[in-house]
PDB file of C-alpha atoms in Angstrom:
ATOM      1  CA  MET A   1     164.517  83.800  97.682  1.00 47.00           C
ATOM      2  CA  LYS A   2     164.722  81.870  94.394  1.00 45.00           C
ATOM      3  CA  TYR A   3     162.389  83.643  92.801  1.00 46.00           C
ATOM      4  CA  LEU A   4     163.470  86.735  93.774  1.00 46.00           C
ATOM      5  CA  LEU A   5     167.003  86.148  92.210  1.00 39.00           C
ATOM      6  CA  LEU A   6     165.890  85.535  89.182  1.00 43.00           C
ATOM      7  CA  PHE A   7     163.873  88.988  89.259  1.00 47.00           C
ATOM      8  CA  LEU A   8     166.822  90.758  89.629  1.00 44.00           C
ATOM      9  CA  ALA A   9     168.634  88.372  86.863  1.00 42.00           C
ATOM     10  CA  TRP A  10     165.888  89.658  84.688  1.00 47.00           C
ATOM     11  CA  CYS A  11     166.227  93.352  85.768  1.00 49.00           C
ATOM     12  CA  PHE A  12     169.921  94.051  86.073  1.00 44.00           C
ATOM     13  CA  PRO A  13     170.579  94.226  82.362  1.00 45.00           C
ATOM     14  CA  PHE A  14     168.177  97.735  82.514  1.00 44.00           C
ATOM     15  CA  VAL A  15     169.421  98.689  86.035  1.00 43.00           C
ATOM     16  CA  LEU A  16     172.510  99.165  84.200  1.00 42.00           C
ATOM     17  CA  ARG A  17     171.433 101.538  82.142  1.00 51.00           C
ATOM     18  CA  ALA A  18     169.861 104.599  83.750  1.00 62.00           C
ATOM     19  CA  GLN A  19     168.256 106.038  80.864  1.00 86.00           C
ATOM     20  CA  VAL A  20     166.095 103.149  80.462  1.00 94.00           C
ATOM     21  CA  TYR A  21     162.513 102.800  81.660  1.00 96.00           C
ATOM     22  CA  PRO A  22     159.127 100.765  81.771  1.00 97.00           C
ATOM     23  CA  GLU A  23     156.640 102.569  79.614  1.00 97.00           C
ATOM     24  CA  TRP A  24     154.178 102.438  82.708  1.00 98.00           C
ATOM     25  CA  PHE A  25     156.722 105.000  84.601  1.00 98.00           C
ATOM     26  CA  LEU A  26     157.197 107.614  82.417  1.00 98.00           C
ATOM     27  CA  TYR A  27     154.138 107.477  81.160  1.00 98.00           C
ATOM     28  CA  PRO A  28     151.400 106.460  83.705  1.00 97.00           C
ATOM     29  CA  SER A  29     148.261 108.193  81.963  1.00 97.00           C
ATOM     30  CA  ARG A  30     148.902 105.737  79.312  1.00 96.00           C
ATOM     31  CA  TYR A  31     147.714 103.245  81.765  1.00 96.00           C
ATOM     32  CA  PRO A  32     145.086 104.411  83.823  1.00 93.00           C
ATOM     33  CA  ASN A  33     143.427 103.258  86.899  1.00 93.00           C
ATOM     34  CA  LEU A  34     147.082 102.070  87.708  1.00 97.00           C
ATOM     35  CA  VAL A  35     149.107 103.329  90.390  1.00 97.00           C
ATOM     36  CA  ILE A  36     152.964 103.509  91.174  1.00 98.00           C
ATOM     37  CA  GLY A  37     154.201 103.096  94.403  1.00 97.00           C
ATOM     38  CA  PHE A  38     158.048 103.597  95.685  1.00 97.00           C
ATOM     39  CA  THR A  39     160.057 102.081  98.288  1.00 95.00           C
ATOM     40  CA  TYR A  40     161.559 105.297 100.463  1.00 87.00           C
ATOM     41  CA  ASN A  41     162.221 106.010 104.374  1.00 82.00           C
ATOM     42  CA  GLN A  42     161.791 101.743 105.263  1.00 86.00           C
ATOM     43  CA  THR A  43     157.975 102.459 103.230  1.00 90.00           C
ATOM     44  CA  PRO A  44     157.271  99.099 101.064  1.00 95.00           C
ATOM     45  CA  ALA A  45     156.079 100.294  97.729  1.00 96.00           C
ATOM     46  CA  GLU A  46     152.632  98.802  98.575  1.00 96.00           C
ATOM     47  CA  VAL A  47     151.849 101.143 101.255  1.00 95.00           C
ATOM     48  CA  ASP A  48     152.815 104.363  99.029  1.00 96.00           C
ATOM     49  CA  GLY A  49     150.892 102.806  96.312  1.00 97.00           C
ATOM     50  CA  ALA A  50     147.729 102.618  98.431  1.00 96.00           C
ATOM     51  CA  ARG A  51     148.643 105.966 100.138  1.00 95.00           C
ATOM     52  CA  MET A  52     149.370 107.885  96.751  1.00 96.00           C
ATOM     53  CA  TYR A  53     145.683 105.729  95.126  1.00 96.00           C
ATOM     54  CA  CYS A  54     143.792 107.405  98.022  1.00 95.00           C
ATOM     55  CA  VAL A  55     145.139 111.114  97.492  1.00 95.00           C
ATOM     56  CA  TYR A  56     144.710 110.845  93.428  1.00 96.00           C
ATOM     57  CA  GLN A  57     140.911 109.655  94.185  1.00 95.00           C
ATOM     58  CA  GLU A  58     140.158 112.661  96.597  1.00 94.00           C
ATOM     59  CA  CYS A  59     141.644 114.147  99.503  1.00 94.00           C
ATOM     60  CA  ILE A  60     141.860 117.031 101.220  1.00 92.00           C
ATOM     61  CA  ALA A  61     145.253 119.766 101.326  1.00 90.00           C
ATOM     62  CA  ASP A  62     145.895 121.573 103.942  1.00 88.00           C
ATOM     63  CA  GLY A  63     148.538 123.639 105.304  1.00 83.00           C
ATOM     64  CA  LYS A  64     150.925 126.846 104.647  1.00 79.00           C
ATOM     65  CA  TYR A  65     153.608 127.451 102.348  1.00 74.00           C
ATOM     66  CA  ILE A  66     156.269 130.659 102.938  1.00 76.00           C
ATOM     67  CA  VAL A  67     158.258 131.893  99.797  1.00 72.00           C
ATOM     68  CA  TYR A  68     160.987 134.312  99.426  1.00 72.00           C
ATOM     69  CA  THR A  69     162.033 136.154  96.702  1.00 73.00           C
ATOM     70  CA  ASN A  70     164.984 138.674  95.943  1.00 70.00           C
ATOM     71  CA  GLU A  71     166.059 140.724  93.829  1.00 65.00           C
ATOM     72  CA  LYS A  72     166.830 138.742  91.107  1.00 65.00           C
ATOM     73  CA  ASP A  73     163.688 137.202  91.473  1.00 62.00           C
ATOM     74  CA  ASP A  74     164.939 133.602  93.093  1.00 63.00           C
ATOM     75  CA  ARG A  75     162.899 132.378  94.699  1.00 61.00           C
ATOM     76  CA  PHE A  76     163.249 130.136  97.931  1.00 65.00           C
ATOM     77  CA  LEU A  77     160.846 127.907 100.014  1.00 61.00           C
ATOM     78  CA  ILE A  78     161.763 128.779 103.857  1.00 65.00           C
ATOM     79  CA  GLU A  79     158.514 126.569 104.959  1.00 69.00           C
ATOM     80  CA  SER A  80     155.866 124.285 103.959  1.00 69.00           C
ATOM     81  CA  ASP A  81     153.781 122.836 106.595  1.00 76.00           C
ATOM     82  CA  TYR A  82     150.717 120.920 104.715  1.00 77.00           C
ATOM     83  CA  TYR A  83     149.480 117.427 104.908  1.00 87.00           C
ATOM     84  CA  TYR A  84     147.079 114.955 102.700  1.00 90.00           C
ATOM     85  CA  TYR A  85     144.087 114.052 104.659  1.00 92.00           C
ATOM     86  CA  PHE A  86     141.871 111.235 103.206  1.00 91.00           C
ATOM     87  CA  PRO A  87     139.116 108.617 104.879  1.00 90.00           C
ATOM     88  CA  ASP A  88     141.327 105.877 106.510  1.00 90.00           C
ATOM     89  CA  SER A  89     138.300 103.233 105.543  1.00 91.00           C
ATOM     90  CA  LEU A  90     139.343 104.156 101.994  1.00 92.00           C
ATOM     91  CA  LEU A  91     143.048 103.631 102.812  1.00 93.00           C
ATOM     92  CA  GLN A  92     142.406 100.000 104.367  1.00 92.00           C
ATOM     93  CA  ALA A  93     139.735  99.016 101.174  1.00 94.00           C
ATOM     94  CA  VAL A  94     142.446  99.896  98.524  1.00 95.00           C
ATOM     95  CA  GLN A  95     145.316  97.891 100.975  1.00 93.00           C
ATOM     96  CA  GLU A  96     142.964  94.984 101.381  1.00 93.00           C
ATOM     97  CA  ARG A  97     142.326  95.068  96.950  1.00 95.00           C
ATOM     98  CA  LEU A  98     145.987  95.899  95.922  1.00 96.00           C
ATOM     99  CA  TYR A  99     147.685  94.071  93.584  1.00 97.00           C
ATOM    100  CA  GLN A 100     151.398  94.628  92.037  1.00 97.00           C
ATOM    101  CA  VAL A 101     151.371  94.160  88.394  1.00 97.00           C
ATOM    102  CA  ASP A 102     154.809  95.300  87.624  1.00 97.00           C
ATOM    103  CA  CYS A 103     157.891  95.897  89.611  1.00 96.00           C
ATOM    104  CA  PHE A 104     161.671  97.776  88.947  1.00 93.00           C
ATOM    105  CA  ILE A 105     164.301  98.342  90.697  1.00 93.00           C
ATOM    106  CA  THR A 106     165.464 102.256  90.928  1.00 91.00           C
ATOM    107  CA  SER A 107     168.960 101.866  92.959  1.00 87.00           C
ATOM    108  CA  VAL A 108     171.131  98.130  93.037  1.00 85.00           C
ATOM    109  CA  ALA A 109     173.010  99.955  96.221  1.00 83.00           C
ATOM    110  CA  ARG A 110     169.883 101.116  98.141  1.00 83.00           C
ATOM    111  CA  ARG A 111     167.686  98.072  96.818  1.00 87.00           C
ATOM    112  CA  ASP A 112     164.825 100.357  95.843  1.00 92.00           C
ATOM    113  CA  MET A 113     162.035  99.850  93.756  1.00 95.00           C
ATOM    114  CA  ALA A 114     158.844 101.159  92.039  1.00 97.00           C
ATOM    115  CA  CYS A 115     155.940  99.368  91.795  1.00 97.00           C
ATOM    116  CA  LEU A 116     152.948  99.413  89.704  1.00 98.00           C
ATOM    117  CA  PHE A 117     149.607  98.476  91.242  1.00 98.00           C
ATOM    118  CA  SER A 118     146.127  98.251  90.462  1.00 97.00           C
ATOM    119  CA  LEU A 119     142.549  97.036  92.047  1.00 96.00           C
ATOM    120  CA  ASP A 120     142.185  94.119  89.495  1.00 95.00           C
ATOM    121  CA  SER A 121     144.219  90.984  89.735  1.00 93.00           C
ATOM    122  CA  ALA A 122     143.564  89.897  86.259  1.00 93.00           C
ATOM    123  CA  VAL A 123     145.328  92.751  85.102  1.00 94.00           C
ATOM    124  CA  ASN A 124     148.725  92.681  82.985  1.00 94.00           C
ATOM    125  CA  VAL A 125     150.668  95.455  81.065  1.00 95.00           C
ATOM    126  CA  PRO A 126     153.541  94.498  78.625  1.00 92.00           C
ATOM    127  CA  LYS A 127     157.082  94.928  79.298  1.00 92.00           C
ATOM    128  CA  LYS A 128     157.818  97.297  77.367  1.00 95.00           C
ATOM    129  CA  PHE A 129     161.051  99.219  78.158  1.00 96.00           C
ATOM    130  CA  ILE A 130     162.065 103.063  76.451  1.00 96.00           C
ATOM    131  CA  ASP A 131     165.508 104.422  76.333  1.00 95.00           C
ATOM    132  CA  ILE A 132     164.997 108.109  76.893  1.00 94.00           C
ATOM    133  CA  SER A 133     168.322 109.054  75.145  1.00 91.00           C
ATOM    134  CA  GLN A 134     166.505 108.261  72.217  1.00 92.00           C
ATOM    135  CA  LEU A 135     163.742 110.591  72.710  1.00 93.00           C
ATOM    136  CA  PRO A 136     163.553 114.237  72.455  1.00 94.00           C
ATOM    137  CA  GLU A 137     163.191 116.346  75.408  1.00 95.00           C
ATOM    138  CA  PRO A 138     159.649 117.031  76.223  1.00 97.00           C
ATOM    139  CA  ASP A 139     158.348 120.868  75.815  1.00 97.00           C
ATOM    140  CA  TRP A 140     156.923 120.369  78.951  1.00 98.00           C
ATOM    141  CA  ILE A 141     160.175 120.469  81.211  1.00 97.00           C
ATOM    142  CA  ARG A 142     160.590 124.054  80.410  1.00 95.00           C
ATOM    143  CA  LYS A 143     157.060 125.113  81.861  1.00 95.00           C
ATOM    144  CA  ARG A 144     155.745 125.506  85.297  1.00 93.00           C
ATOM    145  CA  PHE A 145     151.899 125.870  85.344  1.00 94.00           C
ATOM    146  CA  TRP A 146     149.412 126.600  82.952  1.00 95.00           C
ATOM    147  CA  ILE A 147     145.575 125.611  82.419  1.00 95.00           C
ATOM    148  CA  GLU A 148     144.233 123.924  79.123  1.00 96.00           C
ATOM    149  CA  ASN A 149     141.385 122.631  78.195  1.00 96.00           C
ATOM    150  CA  GLY A 150     139.529 122.829  81.240  1.00 95.00           C
ATOM    151  CA  TYR A 151     142.918 121.266  82.999  1.00 97.00           C
ATOM    152  CA  ILE A 152     145.751 122.553  85.069  1.00 96.00           C
ATOM    153  CA  TYR A 153     148.724 121.654  84.785  1.00 97.00           C
ATOM    154  CA  GLY A 154     152.038 121.507  87.117  1.00 96.00           C
ATOM    155  CA  VAL A 155     155.175 120.684  86.452  1.00 96.00           C
ATOM    156  CA  GLY A 156     157.700 119.595  89.614  1.00 94.00           C
ATOM    157  CA  LEU A 157     161.636 118.797  89.691  1.00 94.00           C
ATOM    158  CA  TYR A 158     163.799 118.027  91.984  1.00 93.00           C
ATOM    159  CA  THR A 159     167.817 117.404  91.150  1.00 92.00           C
ATOM    160  CA  SER A 160     168.489 113.354  90.998  1.00 90.00           C
ATOM    161  CA  GLN A 161     172.141 113.161  92.677  1.00 87.00           C
ATOM    162  CA  GLY A 162     171.179 111.421  96.108  1.00 83.00           C
ATOM    163  CA  ASN A 163     168.390 108.792  96.654  1.00 88.00           C
ATOM    164  CA  LYS A 164     166.187 108.655  93.459  1.00 92.00           C
ATOM    165  CA  ASN A 165     163.031 107.196  94.522  1.00 94.00           C
ATOM    166  CA  ASP A 166     163.085 110.134  97.253  1.00 93.00           C
ATOM    167  CA  ALA A 167     163.654 112.684  94.206  1.00 93.00           C
ATOM    168  CA  TRP A 168     160.845 111.232  92.420  1.00 96.00           C
ATOM    169  CA  LYS A 169     158.369 111.654  95.029  1.00 94.00           C
ATOM    170  CA  THR A 170     159.578 115.350  95.724  1.00 91.00           C
ATOM    171  CA  ALA A 171     159.373 116.148  92.405  1.00 94.00           C
ATOM    172  CA  GLU A 172     156.110 115.275  92.004  1.00 95.00           C
ATOM    173  CA  GLU A 173     154.790 117.264  95.367  1.00 90.00           C
ATOM    174  CA  GLN A 174     156.708 119.864  93.965  1.00 90.00           C
ATOM    175  CA  ALA A 175     153.949 119.652  90.898  1.00 94.00           C
ATOM    176  CA  PHE A 176     151.067 119.551  93.149  1.00 92.00           C
ATOM    177  CA  PHE A 177     152.411 123.131  94.739  1.00 86.00           C
ATOM    178  CA  ALA A 178     152.865 124.437  91.425  1.00 89.00           C
ATOM    179  CA  ILE A 179     149.526 123.711  91.015  1.00 91.00           C
ATOM    180  CA  MET A 180     148.084 124.713  94.276  1.00 87.00           C
ATOM    181  CA  THR A 181     150.197 128.049  94.569  1.00 82.00           C
ATOM    182  CA  ASN A 182     149.656 129.478  91.460  1.00 85.00           C
ATOM    183  CA  ILE A 183     145.699 129.465  92.244  1.00 84.00           C
ATOM    184  CA  VAL A 184     145.162 130.199  96.079  1.00 75.00           C
ATOM    185  CA  THR A 185     145.538 134.097  96.441  1.00 64.00           C
ATOM    186  CA  LYS A 186     148.026 135.346  98.719  1.00 59.00           C
ATOM    187  CA  PHE A 187     147.125 136.513 102.378  1.00 60.00           C
ATOM    188  CA  TYR A 188     150.056 137.782 103.387  1.00 64.00           C
ATOM    189  CA  SER A 189     153.118 139.416 101.828  1.00 64.00           C
ATOM    190  CA  ILE A 190     156.093 142.133 103.102  1.00 66.00           C
ATOM    191  CA  ARG A 191     158.466 143.659 101.209  1.00 63.00           C
ATOM    192  CA  LEU A 192     161.727 144.674 102.778  1.00 60.00           C
ATOM    193  CA  ALA A 193     164.538 146.706 101.775  1.00 58.00           C
ATOM    194  CA  THR A 194     168.230 146.026 102.907  1.00 55.00           C
ATOM    195  CA  GLU A 195     171.398 147.844 101.861  1.00 55.00           C
ATOM    196  CA  SER A 196     174.056 146.105 100.076  1.00 51.00           C
ATOM    197  CA  ASN A 197     177.438 146.414 101.262  1.00 53.00           C
ATOM    198  CA  ILE A 198     178.756 146.210  98.165  1.00 51.00           C
ATOM    199  CA  ALA A 199     177.117 148.179  95.583  1.00 51.00           C
ATOM    200  CA  ARG A 200     175.799 150.539  98.605  1.00 52.00           C
ATOM    201  CA  GLU A 201     172.068 149.898  97.071  1.00 56.00           C
ATOM    202  CA  GLN A 202     168.577 149.472  98.696  1.00 57.00           C
ATOM    203  CA  LEU A 203     167.936 145.591  97.160  1.00 58.00           C
ATOM    204  CA  TYR A 204     164.549 144.730  97.878  1.00 61.00           C
ATOM    205  CA  GLU A 205     163.218 140.859  98.733  1.00 69.00           C
ATOM    206  CA  THR A 206     159.794 139.973  99.375  1.00 75.00           C
ATOM    207  CA  ALA A 207     158.480 137.148 101.360  1.00 74.00           C
ATOM    208  CA  THR A 208     155.222 136.009 100.736  1.00 77.00           C
ATOM    209  CA  ALA A 209     152.898 133.525 102.530  1.00 77.00           C
ATOM    210  CA  LEU A 210     150.197 131.200 101.113  1.00 76.00           C
ATOM    211  CA  LYS A 211     147.302 129.363 102.712  1.00 78.00           C
ATOM    212  CA  LEU A 212     146.845 126.124 101.382  1.00 81.00           C
ATOM    213  CA  LYS A 213     143.404 124.404 101.656  1.00 86.00           C
ATOM    214  CA  PHE A 214     142.057 122.557  98.892  1.00 89.00           C
ATOM    215  CA  GLN A 215     139.621 119.644  98.404  1.00 92.00           C
ATOM    216  CA  LEU A 216     141.612 117.512  95.561  1.00 94.00           C
ATOM    217  CA  LYS A 217     139.602 114.881  93.486  1.00 95.00           C
ATOM    218  CA  ASN A 218     140.983 112.755  90.299  1.00 97.00           C
ATOM    219  CA  ILE A 219     144.547 113.956  90.207  1.00 97.00           C
ATOM    220  CA  GLU A 220     146.694 112.557  86.853  1.00 98.00           C
ATOM    221  CA  VAL A 221     150.304 111.859  87.202  1.00 98.00           C
ATOM    222  CA  MET A 222     150.623 112.225  83.317  1.00 98.00           C
ATOM    223  CA  GLU A 223     154.338 112.008  82.461  1.00 98.00           C
ATOM    224  CA  ARG A 224     158.104 111.502  83.935  1.00 98.00           C
ATOM    225  CA  TRP A 225     161.103 112.471  82.697  1.00 97.00           C
ATOM    226  CA  ASN A 226     164.862 112.221  83.786  1.00 96.00           C
ATOM    227  CA  SER A 227     167.267 114.693  82.357  1.00 94.00           C
ATOM    228  CA  VAL A 228     170.527 113.319  82.711  1.00 91.00           C
ATOM    229  CA  LYS A 229     171.975 116.505  81.283  1.00 90.00           C
ATOM    230  CA  GLU A 230     170.529 118.317  83.849  1.00 92.00           C
ATOM    231  CA  GLU A 231     170.583 116.051  86.967  1.00 93.00           C
ATOM    232  CA  LEU A 232     166.781 116.928  87.780  1.00 95.00           C
ATOM    233  CA  PHE A 233     164.067 114.482  87.981  1.00 96.00           C
ATOM    234  CA  TYR A 234     160.810 116.142  86.308  1.00 97.00           C
ATOM    235  CA  VAL A 235     156.389 115.176  86.638  1.00 98.00           C
ATOM    236  CA  LEU A 236     153.803 116.207  85.032  1.00 98.00           C
ATOM    237  CA  VAL A 237     150.418 116.349  87.097  1.00 98.00           C
ATOM    238  CA  ARG A 238     147.187 117.830  85.991  1.00 98.00           C
ATOM    239  CA  ILE A 239     144.061 118.596  87.832  1.00 97.00           C
ATOM    240  CA  LYS A 240     140.450 118.720  85.875  1.00 96.00           C
ATOM    241  CA  GLN A 241     139.598 122.583  87.341  1.00 94.00           C
ATOM    242  CA  SER A 242     136.277 121.219  88.536  1.00 94.00           C
ATOM    243  CA  ASP A 243     137.915 119.134  90.892  1.00 95.00           C
ATOM    244  CA  ILE A 244     139.497 121.452  93.033  1.00 93.00           C
ATOM    245  CA  ARG A 245     137.621 123.482  95.801  1.00 90.00           C
ATOM    246  CA  SER A 246     138.909 125.781  97.906  1.00 83.00           C
ATOM    247  CA  PRO A 247     137.622 128.717  99.725  1.00 77.00           C
ATOM    248  CA  PHE A 248     140.825 130.142  99.336  1.00 66.00           C
ATOM    249  CA  LEU A 249     140.955 130.108  95.220  1.00 68.00           C
ATOM    250  CA  ALA A 250     141.534 133.475  93.311  1.00 53.00           C
ATOM    251  CA  VAL A 251     138.634 133.161  91.111  1.00 44.00           C
ATOM    252  CA  GLN A 252     136.419 132.227  93.863  1.00 40.00           C
ATOM    253  CA  SER A 253     137.663 134.730  97.195  1.00 37.00           C
ATOM    254  CA  GLN A 254     137.679 138.378  97.055  1.00 31.00           C
ATOM    255  CA  MET A 255     138.740 138.898 100.445  1.00 26.00           C
ATOM    256  CA  GLN A 256     142.617 138.371 101.824  1.00 29.00           C
ATOM    257  CA  ASP A 257     142.733 136.904 104.885  1.00 26.00           C
ATOM    258  CA  SER A 258     143.588 138.936 107.836  1.00 24.00           C
ATOM    259  CA  LEU A 259     146.265 136.966 109.327  1.00 25.00           C
ATOM    260  CA  ARG A 260     149.570 139.497 109.605  1.00 26.00           C
ATOM    261  CA  VAL A 261     153.291 138.433 110.199  1.00 26.00           C
ATOM    262  CA  HIS A 262     154.920 141.486 112.256  1.00 27.00           C
ATOM    263  CA  ARG A 263     158.443 139.674 112.591  1.00 27.00           C
ATOM    264  CA  PRO A 264     160.713 140.139 109.274  1.00 31.00           C
ATOM    265  CA  ALA A 265     161.055 136.621 106.749  1.00 30.00           C
ATOM    266  CA  PRO A 266     163.914 134.457 108.236  1.00 32.00           C
ATOM    267  CA  THR A 267     166.976 133.955 106.074  1.00 32.00           C
ATOM    268  CA  PRO A 268     166.541 131.554 103.407  1.00 32.00           C
ATOM    269  CA  THR A 269     167.605 127.833 103.977  1.00 31.00           C
ATOM    270  CA  THR A 270     167.601 124.735 101.563  1.00 34.00           C
ATOM    271  CA  PRO A 271     163.956 124.147  99.733  1.00 34.00           C
ATOM    272  CA  GLY A 272     161.919 122.466 102.891  1.00 35.00           C
ATOM    273  CA  ARG A 273     160.144 119.329 102.283  1.00 37.00           C
ATOM    274  CA  VAL A 274     156.309 118.202 102.430  1.00 38.00           C
ATOM    275  CA  LYS A 275     155.005 116.381 105.658  1.00 43.00           C
ATOM    276  CA  LEU A 276     154.118 112.462 105.292  1.00 42.00           C
ATOM    277  CA  ILE A 277     150.757 112.017 103.826  1.00 45.00           C
ATOM    278  CA  GLN A 278     148.281 110.494 106.624  1.00 43.00           C
ATOM    279  CA  GLY A 279     145.058 109.917 106.644  1.00 42.00           C
ATOM    280  CA  LYS A 280     142.016 111.134 108.618  1.00 40.00           C
ATOM    281  CA  LYS A 281     138.429 109.670 109.622  1.00 35.00           C
TER     282      LYS A 281
END
């Protein structure tokens, strides 16, 4: 308890400044072979860190993704239902060897933390903090997906209001979505015509379903950014093109899936959430 109080006392001045983060949190690509874990939904940081280490190394993403687009080209996530699969044996091995390197408090009220982990107990990182209010806004937050020098990049974002750790996790998941949904072939699309009661004109809406089944290797979380003005968290992720395998890739498959949905698309709802990661033997 004594050491916990000393740790909190050391961290408290930085916690009060919401725009100050450890370098390893904002620029994880500068700290290769280390992984960040979050406390969220009663999940300890070390458990999340071990799971994400497995996901980054190699995993299978399997499921579906249905998006609704209206006349204004606004996109709404109707349903997302997919899992990351990885060997339970790998998760167990990582959990047994994972060492906490550093931590910082993300929410005093919720007692939430983000922690840095390594498989090497001898690793140390400098206590270097960065005030993002002193930095220019990165260009990549205005992008969502691009390919450059053999890498596929995805950017995810989520509101910073509410649970901070949950928001950072969701933004990272959205970055994965950006990569997978931009390179997969659609297997179902329907265009709906509705009549506006106001303008008495035809409005067109589209519901598109995507099949997600990928083998992903060597996923890299490159950067994180907190846009205080927009109240949004951003996460930049990249994967080598050669480290992505799927029978549904647009460049690999010329055939469309035969599945057809005959019922109309449901009314758009708030963005869906990705189910928790689970292992599989």
